[in-house]
CSV table of C-alpha atoms in Angstrom, one decimal:
chain,number,residue,atom,x,y,z
A,278,MET,CA,28.8,-25.0,29.8
A,279,SER,CA,25.3,-24.0,29.0
A,280,ILE,CA,23.9,-25.2,25.6
A,281,LEU,CA,23.1,-21.6,24.9
A,282,HIS,CA,26.8,-20.7,24.8
A,283,ARG,CA,27.1,-22.8,21.6
A,284,ALA,CA,24.6,-20.7,19.7
A,285,HIS,CA,25.5,-19.8,16.1
A,286,PHE,CA,23.9,-17.7,13.4
A,287,THR,CA,21.7,-19.9,11.2
A,288,THR,CA,19.6,-17.8,9.0
A,289,SER,CA,17.7,-14.4,8.6
A,290,ALA,CA,14.2,-14.0,7.1
A,291,ALA,CA,12.1,-11.0,6.2
A,292,ARG,CA,8.9,-13.1,5.9
A,293,LEU,CA,7.5,-16.1,7.7
A,294,ASP,CA,7.5,-18.2,4.5
A,295,GLN,CA,11.3,-17.7,4.3
A,296,LEU,CA,11.9,-19.6,7.6
A,297,PRO,CA,13.1,-23.2,7.5
A,298,PRO,CA,10.3,-25.8,8.1
A,299,PRO,CA,9.4,-26.2,11.8
A,300,GLY,CA,11.6,-28.9,13.5
A,301,ALA,CA,13.6,-28.6,16.7
A,302,PRO,CA,12.2,-26.6,19.6
A,303,GLU,CA,12.4,-22.8,19.2
A,304,VAL,CA,12.5,-20.2,21.9
A,305,CYS,CA,11.7,-16.6,20.6
A,306,PHE,CA,12.7,-13.3,22.0
A,307,VAL,CA,10.2,-10.4,21.6
A,308,GLY,CA,10.3,-6.9,23.0
A,309,ARG,CA,9.7,-3.2,22.4
A,310,SER,CA,12.6,-1.5,20.6
A,311,ASN,CA,15.1,-0.3,23.1
A,312,ALA,CA,14.1,-2.9,25.8
A,313,GLY,CA,17.5,-4.6,25.6
A,314,LYS,CA,16.7,-7.6,23.6
A,315,SER,CA,20.0,-7.9,21.7
A,316,SER,CA,22.0,-7.4,24.9
A,317,ALA,CA,20.0,-10.1,26.7
A,318,ILE,CA,20.7,-12.6,23.9
A,319,ASN,CA,24.3,-11.9,23.8
A,320,VAL,CA,24.8,-12.2,27.6
A,321,LEU,CA,22.7,-15.4,27.7
A,322,THR,CA,24.9,-16.9,25.0
A,323,GLN,CA,28.1,-15.5,26.3
A,324,GLN,CA,28.9,-13.9,22.9
A,325,ARG,CA,29.4,-10.2,22.5
A,326,ARG,CA,28.1,-9.9,18.9
A,327,LEU,CA,25.8,-12.7,18.2
A,328,ALA,CA,22.7,-10.5,18.1
A,329,PHE,CA,23.0,-7.0,16.7
A,330,SER,CA,21.0,-3.9,17.8
A,331,SER,CA,20.5,-1.1,15.2
A,332,LYS,CA,21.9,2.3,16.2
A,333,THR,CA,18.4,3.5,14.9
A,334,PRO,CA,15.8,1.7,17.2
A,335,GLY,CA,13.2,0.0,15.1
A,336,ARG,CA,15.5,-0.4,12.1
A,337,THR,CA,16.1,-4.2,12.5
A,338,ARG,CA,13.4,-5.8,10.5
A,339,LEU,CA,14.6,-9.4,10.2
A,340,ILE,CA,13.8,-12.6,12.0
A,341,ASN,CA,17.2,-14.1,13.1
A,342,MET,CA,17.6,-17.6,14.0
A,343,PHE,CA,20.5,-18.9,16.1
A,344,GLY,CA,21.1,-22.7,16.2
A,345,LEU,CA,22.2,-24.7,19.2
A,346,PRO,CA,24.3,-27.6,18.0
A,347,ASP,CA,24.2,-31.0,19.6
A,348,PRO,CA,27.6,-31.7,21.4
A,349,LEU,CA,27.5,-35.2,20.1
A,350,GLU,CA,26.4,-34.4,16.6
A,351,PRO,CA,27.6,-30.8,15.9
A,352,GLU,CA,26.0,-30.7,12.5
A,353,ARG,CA,22.5,-31.2,14.0
A,354,ASP,CA,20.8,-28.4,16.0
A,355,LEU,CA,19.0,-29.4,19.2
A,356,GLY,CA,17.0,-26.2,19.2
A,357,PHE,CA,16.9,-22.5,18.1
A,358,LEU,CA,16.8,-19.1,19.7
A,359,VAL,CA,14.7,-16.8,17.5
A,360,ASP,CA,15.2,-13.0,17.6
A,361,LEU,CA,12.0,-11.4,16.3
A,362,PRO,CA,12.0,-7.7,15.2
A,363,GLY,CA,11.6,-5.1,17.9
A,364,TYR,CA,8.2,-3.6,17.8
A,365,GLY,CA,6.4,-0.3,18.3
A,366,TYR,CA,8.9,2.4,17.8
A,367,ALA,CA,7.1,5.7,17.3
A,368,SER,CA,9.1,7.1,14.4
A,369,VAL,CA,8.5,4.1,12.2
A,370,ALA,CA,5.8,4.5,9.5
A,371,ARG,CA,2.4,3.1,10.3
A,372,GLU,CA,2.4,0.6,7.5
A,373,ASP,CA,5.8,-0.8,8.6
A,374,ARG,CA,4.5,-1.2,12.1
A,375,SER,CA,1.5,-3.1,10.7
A,376,GLN,CA,3.8,-5.4,8.7
A,377,TRP,CA,5.8,-6.2,11.8
A,378,ALA,CA,2.6,-6.9,13.7
A,379,GLN,CA,1.7,-9.5,11.1
A,380,VAL,CA,5.1,-11.1,11.3
A,381,LEU,CA,5.1,-11.2,15.1
A,382,GLY,CA,1.5,-12.3,15.3
A,383,GLY,CA,1.8,-14.9,12.6
A,384,TYR,CA,5.0,-16.4,14.2
A,385,LEU,CA,3.5,-16.6,17.7
A,386,ARG,CA,0.2,-18.1,16.4
A,387,ASN,CA,1.3,-20.5,13.9
A,388,ARG,CA,4.9,-21.7,14.4
A,389,SER,CA,4.4,-25.2,15.6
A,390,SER,CA,8.0,-25.6,16.8
A,391,LEU,CA,7.7,-22.8,19.3
A,392,ALA,CA,8.4,-24.0,22.8
A,393,GLY,CA,8.4,-20.7,24.7
A,394,VAL,CA,8.4,-16.9,24.5
A,395,VAL,CA,10.9,-14.6,26.2
A,396,LEU,CA,9.3,-11.3,26.6
A,397,LEU,CA,11.6,-8.4,27.4
A,398,VAL,CA,10.1,-5.4,29.4
A,399,ASP,CA,12.1,-2.3,30.5
A,400,ILE,CA,11.6,-2.5,34.2
A,401,ARG,CA,11.6,1.3,34.3
A,402,ARG,CA,8.7,1.6,31.9
A,403,GLY,CA,6.7,-1.4,33.0
A,404,VAL,CA,4.1,-3.0,30.7
A,405,THR,CA,3.1,-0.6,27.9
A,406,ASP,CA,0.1,-0.7,25.6
A,407,LEU,CA,2.3,-2.2,22.9
A,408,ASP,CA,3.3,-5.0,25.2
A,409,ARG,CA,-0.4,-5.6,26.0
A,410,ASN,CA,-1.2,-5.9,22.4
A,411,LEU,CA,1.5,-8.6,22.1
A,412,ILE,CA,0.0,-10.4,25.0
A,413,ASP,CA,-3.2,-10.6,23.0
A,414,TRP,CA,-1.3,-12.7,20.5
A,415,ILE,CA,0.6,-14.8,23.0
A,416,ALA,CA,-2.1,-15.7,25.5
A,417,PRO,CA,-4.4,-17.7,23.1
A,418,SER,CA,-1.4,-19.8,21.9
A,419,GLY,CA,-1.0,-21.2,25.4
A,420,LYS,CA,2.8,-20.9,25.1
A,421,PRO,CA,4.8,-20.4,28.3
A,422,VAL,CA,6.3,-16.9,28.7
A,423,LEU,CA,9.4,-15.9,30.6
A,424,ALA,CA,9.3,-12.1,31.2
A,425,LEU,CA,12.7,-10.6,31.7
A,426,LEU,CA,12.5,-7.2,33.3
A,427,THR,CA,15.5,-5.6,31.8
A,428,LYS,CA,17.7,-2.9,33.2
A,429,ALA,CA,16.8,-4.0,36.7
A,430,ASP,CA,20.1,-2.7,38.1
A,431,LYS,CA,18.6,0.8,37.8
A,432,PHE,CA,16.3,-0.1,40.7
A,433,PRO,CA,17.2,-1.0,44.3
A,434,TYR,CA,16.1,-4.5,45.4
A,435,GLY,CA,12.8,-3.4,47.0
A,436,GLN,CA,11.7,-1.5,43.9
A,437,ARG,CA,12.6,-4.4,41.7
A,438,ILE,CA,10.3,-6.6,43.8
A,439,LYS,CA,7.5,-4.1,43.5
A,440,ALA,CA,8.0,-3.8,39.7
A,441,GLN,CA,8.0,-7.6,39.4
A,442,PHE,CA,4.7,-7.9,41.2
A,443,ALA,CA,3.2,-5.1,39.1
A,444,VAL,CA,4.3,-6.9,35.8
A,445,LYS,CA,2.8,-10.3,37.0
A,446,LYS,CA,-0.5,-8.5,37.6
A,447,GLU,CA,-0.4,-6.7,34.3
A,448,LEU,CA,0.3,-10.1,32.4
A,449,ALA,CA,-2.2,-12.2,34.3
A,450,ALA,CA,-3.8,-13.2,31.0
A,451,ILE,CA,-0.8,-15.5,30.4
A,452,GLY,CA,-1.4,-18.6,32.4
A,453,ALA,CA,2.2,-20.0,32.2
A,454,LEU,CA,4.2,-16.9,33.2
A,455,HIS,CA,7.5,-16.6,34.9
A,456,THR,CA,9.1,-13.2,35.7
A,457,VAL,CA,12.8,-12.5,36.4
A,458,PRO,CA,14.4,-9.0,37.2
A,459,PHE,CA,17.3,-9.0,34.7
A,460,SER,CA,20.4,-7.0,33.8
A,461,SER,CA,22.8,-7.7,31.0
A,462,THR,CA,25.4,-5.4,32.3
A,463,HIS,CA,25.2,-6.7,36.1
A,464,ARG,CA,24.3,-10.3,35.1
A,465,LEU,CA,21.3,-10.1,37.4
A,466,GLY,CA,18.8,-13.0,36.7
A,467,LEU,CA,21.3,-14.7,34.3
A,468,ASP,CA,21.4,-18.2,35.8
A,469,GLU,CA,17.6,-18.2,36.4
A,470,ALA,CA,16.7,-17.2,32.9
A,471,THR,CA,19.3,-19.6,31.3
A,472,ALA,CA,17.8,-22.5,33.3
A,473,HIS,CA,14.3,-21.7,32.3
A,474,ILE,CA,15.2,-21.4,28.6
A,475,GLU,CA,17.2,-24.6,28.7
A,476,GLY,CA,14.1,-26.4,30.2
A,477,TRP,CA,12.0,-25.4,27.2
A,478,LEU,CA,14.7,-26.4,24.6
A,479,MET,CA,15.6,-29.7,26.4
A,480,PRO,CA,12.7,-30.8,28.7
A,481,GLN,CA,13.9,-34.4,28.8
A,482,VAL,CA,17.2,-33.2,30.3
A,483,ALA,CA,15.7,-30.7,32.7
A,484,ALA,CA,13.0,-33.1,34.0
């Protein structure tokens, strides 16, 4: 069983200073509202309702942390999955979008326990201007990025490969970048994404 399947809700925070002190490795999930972030977290952890998506896109404003307990010491977490607020939904007030940018940017720049970033991009939309803004925060950090091209089942195989190539080109500013066509409903890319995230959380095991 994957360590991700053991994930449990740990805490929510509206601000960075409300998060627990940095410790065990963290893998954060970021993406435009409606990119399928909650669905991806749920299928990766094999839990239907671990991560929630609001019926109103852009409404979820909390940082949610999910601990991954040590099988030998269940009271101790080996690492965390961190669900950052979805960004960039047009109907949200400008000041709220600015606040989200500060939270996202601050976490990506300053969180010392951050081991890797999972960026969710709707394969049908490709990389948007908002995604490029996010890349401007991620690239200087030097953190590795796994780009999940969500809703990949909507494209035939050949079109998926073309889209994957285009995203790689768009995100070239990120040195350590890996892209995976992904579908929560059809479980496309699930094993590859799981192995990648586990490698960040437990590098001594994956090595």
